[in-house]
mmCIF file of C-alpha atoms in Angstrom:
data_model
loop_
_atom_site.group_PDB
_atom_site.id
_atom_site.type_symbol
_atom_site.label_atom_id
_atom_site.label_comp_id
_atom_site.label_asym_id
_atom_site.label_seq_id
_atom_site.Cartn_x
_atom_site.Cartn_y
_atom_site.Cartn_z
ATOM 1 C CA UNK A 1051 -96.043 91.270 -112.850
ATOM 2 C CA UNK A 1052 -94.276 88.479 -114.644
ATOM 3 C CA UNK A 1053 -91.058 87.896 -115.353
ATOM 4 C CA UNK A 1054 -88.482 85.460 -117.264
ATOM 5 C CA UNK A 1055 -84.918 86.094 -117.440
ATOM 6 C CA UNK A 1056 -82.621 84.240 -119.623
ATOM 7 C CA UNK A 1057 -78.896 85.169 -118.842
ATOM 8 C CA UNK A 1058 -77.220 83.375 -121.885
ATOM 9 C CA UNK A 1059 -77.723 85.186 -125.014
ATOM 10 C CA UNK A 1060 -75.661 82.455 -126.925
ATOM 11 C CA UNK A 1061 -73.907 79.024 -126.783
ATOM 12 C CA UNK A 1062 -71.919 76.870 -128.816
ATOM 13 C CA UNK A 1063 -72.389 73.287 -127.889
ATOM 14 C CA UNK A 1064 -69.977 70.351 -129.389
ATOM 15 C CA UNK A 1065 -72.479 67.217 -131.159
ATOM 16 C CA UNK A 1066 -73.709 64.458 -128.667
ATOM 17 C CA UNK A 1067 -73.080 66.516 -125.837
ATOM 18 C CA UNK A 1068 -75.855 67.265 -123.164
ATOM 19 C CA UNK A 1069 -76.703 70.976 -122.961
ATOM 20 C CA UNK A 1070 -78.680 72.910 -120.410
ATOM 21 C CA UNK A 1071 -80.211 75.975 -120.883
ATOM 22 C CA UNK A 1072 -81.038 78.680 -118.123
ATOM 23 C CA UNK A 1073 -84.417 79.914 -117.292
ATOM 24 C CA UNK A 1074 -85.137 81.707 -113.794
ATOM 25 C CA UNK A 1075 -88.715 83.265 -113.722
ATOM 26 C CA UNK A 1076 -90.480 85.656 -111.154
ATOM 27 C CA UNK A 1077 -94.268 85.953 -110.407
ATOM 28 C CA UNK A 1078 -96.409 86.311 -107.450
ATOM 29 C CA UNK A 1079 -99.120 83.669 -108.518
ATOM 30 C CA UNK A 1080 -99.064 80.410 -106.879
ATOM 31 C CA UNK A 1081 -100.437 78.416 -110.247
ATOM 32 C CA UNK A 1082 -98.179 78.868 -113.165
ATOM 33 C CA UNK A 1083 -96.857 77.181 -116.065
ATOM 34 C CA UNK A 1084 -93.804 77.130 -117.811
ATOM 35 C CA UNK A 1085 -93.005 76.201 -121.121
ATOM 36 C CA UNK A 1086 -89.763 75.760 -123.278
ATOM 37 C CA UNK A 1087 -89.762 76.933 -127.241
ATOM 38 C CA UNK A 1088 -87.866 76.319 -130.103
ATOM 39 C CA UNK A 1089 -87.248 78.966 -132.855
ATOM 40 C CA UNK A 1090 -85.326 77.741 -136.060
ATOM 41 C CA UNK A 1091 -83.910 80.254 -138.276
ATOM 42 C CA UNK A 1092 -87.227 79.385 -140.389
ATOM 43 C CA UNK A 1093 -89.249 81.745 -137.842
ATOM 44 C CA UNK A 1094 -91.781 79.086 -136.530
ATOM 45 C CA UNK A 1095 -92.274 78.583 -132.855
ATOM 46 C CA UNK A 1096 -92.144 75.054 -131.943
ATOM 47 C CA UNK A 1097 -93.564 74.004 -128.434
ATOM 48 C CA UNK A 1098 -90.985 71.463 -126.460
ATOM 49 C CA UNK A 1099 -91.737 71.388 -123.128
ATOM 50 C CA UNK A 1100 -94.291 72.533 -120.102
ATOM 51 C CA UNK A 1101 -93.832 72.173 -116.334
ATOM 52 C CA UNK A 1102 -96.724 73.116 -113.989
ATOM 53 C CA UNK A 1103 -96.052 74.843 -110.819
ATOM 54 C CA UNK A 1104 -97.835 72.234 -108.870
ATOM 55 C CA UNK A 1105 -96.117 69.278 -110.699
ATOM 56 C CA UNK A 1106 -93.857 66.991 -108.583
ATOM 57 C CA UNK A 1107 -91.986 65.281 -111.333
ATOM 58 C CA UNK A 1108 -89.249 67.162 -113.520
ATOM 59 C CA UNK A 1109 -90.960 67.351 -117.215
ATOM 60 C CA UNK A 1110 -89.788 64.922 -120.041
ATOM 61 C CA UNK A 1111 -90.177 64.573 -123.741
ATOM 62 C CA UNK A 1112 -87.672 62.444 -125.316
ATOM 63 C CA UNK A 1113 -84.637 64.306 -125.050
ATOM 64 C CA UNK A 1114 -85.762 67.117 -123.131
ATOM 65 C CA UNK A 1115 -85.987 67.684 -119.719
ATOM 66 C CA UNK A 1116 -86.862 70.588 -117.602
ATOM 67 C CA UNK A 1117 -84.913 70.769 -114.335
ATOM 68 C CA UNK A 1118 -87.651 72.560 -112.191
ATOM 69 C CA UNK A 1119 -86.202 74.056 -109.072
ATOM 70 C CA UNK A 1120 -89.643 76.403 -107.574
ATOM 71 C CA UNK A 1121 -87.890 77.138 -104.497
ATOM 72 C CA UNK A 1122 -84.973 78.918 -106.756
ATOM 73 C CA UNK A 1123 -87.644 79.677 -109.201
ATOM 74 C CA UNK A 1124 -85.346 77.933 -111.633
ATOM 75 C CA UNK A 1125 -87.151 76.043 -115.055
ATOM 76 C CA UNK A 1126 -83.616 75.080 -117.010
ATOM 77 C CA UNK A 1127 -83.726 73.220 -119.977
ATOM 78 C CA UNK A 1128 -81.909 70.123 -120.399
ATOM 79 C CA UNK A 1129 -81.391 68.478 -124.052
ATOM 80 C CA UNK A 1130 -79.279 65.185 -124.064
ATOM 81 C CA UNK A 1131 -77.238 63.771 -126.939
ATOM 82 C CA UNK A 1132 -77.531 67.118 -128.579
ATOM 83 C CA UNK A 1133 -78.035 66.982 -132.531
ATOM 84 C CA UNK A 1134 -77.134 69.730 -135.427
ATOM 85 C CA UNK A 1135 -80.613 69.757 -136.064
ATOM 86 C CA UNK A 1136 -81.036 71.348 -132.533
ATOM 87 C CA UNK A 1137 -79.186 74.703 -133.699
ATOM 88 C CA UNK A 1138 -81.739 77.847 -133.460
ATOM 89 C CA UNK A 1139 -83.052 79.967 -130.535
ATOM 90 C CA UNK A 1140 -84.776 79.091 -127.622
ATOM 91 C CA UNK A 1141 -87.153 80.426 -125.847
ATOM 92 C CA UNK A 1142 -88.452 80.037 -122.014
ATOM 93 C CA UNK A 1143 -91.876 81.177 -121.472
ATOM 94 C CA UNK A 1144 -94.426 81.282 -118.373
ATOM 95 C CA UNK A 1145 -98.084 81.491 -118.161
ATOM 96 C CA UNK A 1146 -99.699 82.677 -114.509
ATOM 97 C CA UNK A 1147 -103.203 83.713 -113.831
ATOM 98 C CA UNK A 1148 -103.595 85.599 -117.081
ATOM 99 C CA UNK A 1149 -103.604 83.526 -120.414
ATOM 100 C CA UNK A 1150 -100.657 85.454 -122.046
ATOM 101 C CA UNK A 1151 -97.526 84.280 -122.170
ATOM 102 C CA UNK A 1152 -94.081 86.178 -121.098
ATOM 103 C CA UNK A 1153 -91.353 85.191 -123.298
ATOM 104 C CA UNK A 1154 -87.709 85.806 -121.933
ATOM 105 C CA UNK A 1155 -85.281 87.243 -124.152
ATOM 106 C CA UNK A 1156 -83.830 83.868 -125.637
ATOM 107 C CA UNK A 1157 -80.822 82.055 -125.762
ATOM 108 C CA UNK A 1158 -79.384 81.097 -129.340
ATOM 109 C CA UNK A 1159 -77.915 77.590 -129.206
ATOM 110 C CA UNK A 1160 -75.465 76.417 -131.910
ATOM 111 C CA UNK A 1161 -74.261 72.902 -132.238
ATOM 112 C CA UNK A 1162 -71.088 72.135 -133.553
ATOM 113 C CA UNK A 1163 -70.036 68.931 -135.431
ATOM 114 C CA UNK B 1340 -104.899 68.355 -138.753
ATOM 115 C CA UNK B 1341 -104.562 72.101 -140.436
ATOM 116 C CA UNK B 1342 -101.900 74.299 -138.024
ATOM 117 C CA UNK B 1343 -102.573 77.881 -137.059
ATOM 118 C CA UNK B 1344 -102.277 80.116 -140.587
ATOM 119 C CA UNK B 1345 -101.699 83.432 -141.017
ATOM 120 C CA UNK B 1346 -101.359 85.738 -144.044
ATOM 121 C CA UNK B 1347 -99.625 87.454 -145.787
ATOM 122 C CA UNK B 1348 -96.078 85.739 -144.920
ATOM 123 C CA UNK B 1349 -94.807 89.128 -145.895
ATOM 124 C CA UNK B 1350 -95.765 92.696 -146.107
ATOM 125 C CA UNK B 1351 -93.980 95.754 -147.172
ATOM 126 C CA UNK B 1352 -95.467 99.138 -146.904
ATOM 127 C CA UNK B 1353 -95.252 102.568 -146.782
ATOM 128 C CA UNK B 1354 -95.078 104.750 -143.591
ATOM 129 C CA UNK B 1355 -98.636 106.122 -142.870
ATOM 130 C CA UNK B 1356 -100.498 103.468 -144.599
ATOM 131 C CA UNK B 1357 -102.850 100.854 -142.844
ATOM 132 C CA UNK B 1358 -102.224 97.138 -142.899
ATOM 133 C CA UNK B 1359 -104.429 94.484 -141.945
ATOM 134 C CA UNK B 1360 -102.882 90.897 -140.737
ATOM 135 C CA UNK B 1361 -104.782 87.932 -141.235
ATOM 136 C CA UNK B 1362 -104.659 84.426 -138.128
ATOM 137 C CA UNK B 1363 -106.951 81.557 -138.898
ATOM 138 C CA UNK B 1364 -106.494 79.416 -135.525
ATOM 139 C CA UNK B 1365 -106.686 75.938 -135.172
ATOM 140 C CA UNK B 1366 -110.523 74.607 -135.358
ATOM 141 C CA UNK B 1367 -111.913 74.157 -132.181
ATOM 142 C CA UNK B 1368 -109.631 76.259 -130.531
ATOM 143 C CA UNK B 1369 -111.101 78.881 -128.282
ATOM 144 C CA UNK B 1370 -108.119 81.305 -127.098
ATOM 145 C CA UNK B 1371 -106.487 83.172 -130.109
ATOM 146 C CA UNK B 1372 -103.254 85.639 -128.952
ATOM 147 C CA UNK B 1373 -101.311 87.899 -131.179
ATOM 148 C CA UNK B 1374 -97.623 88.290 -130.169
ATOM 149 C CA UNK B 1375 -94.750 90.955 -132.129
ATOM 150 C CA UNK B 1376 -91.354 89.757 -132.545
ATOM 151 C CA UNK B 1377 -89.115 92.447 -133.097
ATOM 152 C CA UNK B 1378 -85.625 91.882 -135.020
ATOM 153 C CA UNK B 1379 -83.089 89.484 -132.523
ATOM 154 C CA UNK B 1380 -85.862 90.428 -129.613
ATOM 155 C CA UNK B 1381 -88.294 87.831 -127.658
ATOM 156 C CA UNK B 1382 -92.193 87.747 -127.924
ATOM 157 C CA UNK B 1383 -94.155 90.611 -126.569
ATOM 158 C CA UNK B 1384 -97.966 90.019 -125.946
ATOM 159 C CA UNK B 1385 -100.583 92.484 -127.880
ATOM 160 C CA UNK B 1386 -103.338 91.157 -127.277
ATOM 161 C CA UNK B 1387 -105.539 87.907 -126.083
ATOM 162 C CA UNK B 1388 -109.398 86.800 -127.556
ATOM 163 C CA UNK B 1389 -111.475 83.835 -126.018
ATOM 164 C CA UNK B 1390 -114.021 83.593 -128.266
ATOM 165 C CA UNK B 1391 -115.248 86.884 -129.632
ATOM 166 C CA UNK B 1392 -114.109 88.939 -126.582
ATOM 167 C CA UNK B 1393 -110.986 90.239 -125.947
ATOM 168 C CA UNK B 1394 -110.414 90.438 -122.290
ATOM 169 C CA UNK B 1395 -106.932 91.309 -122.409
ATOM 170 C CA UNK B 1396 -106.058 94.331 -124.652
ATOM 171 C CA UNK B 1397 -103.075 95.299 -121.929
ATOM 172 C CA UNK B 1398 -100.196 94.987 -125.138
ATOM 173 C CA UNK B 1399 -101.396 96.762 -127.869
ATOM 174 C CA UNK B 1400 -98.771 99.816 -127.770
ATOM 175 C CA UNK B 1401 -100.617 102.623 -129.129
ATOM 176 C CA UNK B 1402 -104.667 103.463 -130.326
ATOM 177 C CA UNK B 1403 -103.371 102.384 -133.618
ATOM 178 C CA UNK B 1404 -103.276 99.142 -132.939
ATOM 179 C CA UNK B 1405 -106.510 96.961 -132.767
ATOM 180 C CA UNK B 1406 -107.997 94.030 -133.266
ATOM 181 C CA UNK B 1407 -111.263 91.478 -133.557
ATOM 182 C CA UNK B 1408 -112.182 88.324 -133.917
ATOM 183 C CA UNK B 1409 -115.063 87.136 -135.849
ATOM 184 C CA UNK B 1410 -117.250 83.734 -135.384
ATOM 185 C CA UNK B 1411 -114.767 82.671 -132.793
ATOM 186 C CA UNK B 1412 -112.684 81.774 -135.719
ATOM 187 C CA UNK B 1413 -110.540 84.711 -137.630
ATOM 188 C CA UNK B 1414 -108.515 87.194 -136.115
ATOM 189 C CA UNK B 1415 -107.510 90.589 -137.898
ATOM 190 C CA UNK B 1416 -104.955 92.430 -136.598
ATOM 191 C CA UNK B 1417 -105.323 96.287 -138.032
ATOM 192 C CA UNK B 1418 -102.564 98.849 -137.680
ATOM 193 C CA UNK B 1419 -103.154 102.335 -138.712
ATOM 194 C CA UNK B 1420 -100.778 105.018 -139.939
ATOM 195 C CA UNK B 1421 -97.680 102.744 -139.795
ATOM 196 C CA UNK B 1422 -95.054 103.912 -138.868
ATOM 197 C CA UNK B 1423 -91.235 102.231 -139.394
ATOM 198 C CA UNK B 1424 -90.874 101.499 -135.843
ATOM 199 C CA UNK B 1425 -93.719 98.983 -136.178
ATOM 200 C CA UNK B 1426 -91.597 96.756 -138.290
ATOM 201 C CA UNK B 1427 -91.387 93.524 -136.882
ATOM 202 C CA UNK B 1428 -92.978 89.959 -137.010
ATOM 203 C CA UNK B 1429 -96.252 89.320 -135.734
ATOM 204 C CA UNK B 1430 -97.341 86.096 -134.542
ATOM 205 C CA UNK B 1431 -100.742 84.544 -133.951
ATOM 206 C CA UNK B 1432 -101.061 81.470 -131.413
ATOM 207 C CA UNK B 1433 -104.164 79.469 -130.495
ATOM 208 C CA UNK B 1434 -104.652 77.170 -127.593
ATOM 209 C CA UNK B 1435 -107.489 75.221 -126.034
ATOM 210 C CA UNK B 1436 -108.862 76.419 -123.057
ATOM 211 C CA UNK B 1437 -110.437 72.993 -121.441
ATOM 212 C CA UNK B 1438 -107.976 70.487 -119.745
ATOM 213 C CA UNK B 1439 -104.355 70.043 -120.353
ATOM 214 C CA UNK B 1440 -101.449 72.774 -120.188
ATOM 215 C CA UNK B 1441 -102.803 75.228 -122.810
ATOM 216 C CA UNK B 1442 -100.345 75.247 -124.856
ATOM 217 C CA UNK B 1443 -100.144 77.643 -127.433
ATOM 218 C CA UNK B 1444 -99.608 76.844 -131.474
ATOM 219 C CA UNK B 1445 -98.175 78.887 -133.104
ATOM 220 C CA UNK B 1446 -98.471 80.194 -136.742
ATOM 221 C CA UNK B 1447 -95.683 81.292 -139.341
ATOM 222 C CA UNK B 1448 -95.929 84.791 -138.905
ATOM 223 C CA UNK B 1449 -96.254 88.038 -140.767
ATOM 224 C CA UNK B 1450 -93.380 89.664 -141.060
ATOM 225 C CA UNK B 1451 -94.059 93.538 -141.600
ATOM 226 C CA UNK B 1452 -91.582 96.096 -143.476
ATOM 227 C CA UNK B 1453 -92.709 99.584 -142.682
ATOM 228 C CA UNK B 1454 -90.721 101.965 -145.308
#
């Protein structure tokens, strides 16, 4: 069984500051993938970043980076220089030996001007 | 190119009625997934298709829920004898299965309200 834990139900961050959203996972699979999705108030799920379990480098996509610590089973999302448009729900998800994604409960991020 | 589309965008139905939700995946994506998101919750996996077959139906909450996929493309999720606890947003996603991250691309969802 796979499990994703996001312990921050909500966060408030000042605009232009960096923010870290926490995610820990549990799986018995040796090969797995970790994803972060953004869900604005409009409801669509937007893919942000992916990290494979065998990737040696932390993934980066523009202002997004994934702080992958395999031994600690954590995959935190770091957003640099936050913007007002970053206000949304953020979900961490994992894909293991099956194709389905297992999602965490999400973190609601609010950027304060 | 065109993304994943879902219809209807909103559906209000009376308890006990049957509903059909449709998903049109990205052209060429072999894998198709259905998820459910209840208010303020994360996404709950329902069923996964590879081509027209469903190797994983483990998330379907009861035998009132069924899904099919025809021609390796469009999928329909059917809920029979709807109950109030079925009210949720039903999200469909598709992904390729060759190479890459197998990232899932989501549709806009169907908001189902059972009164």
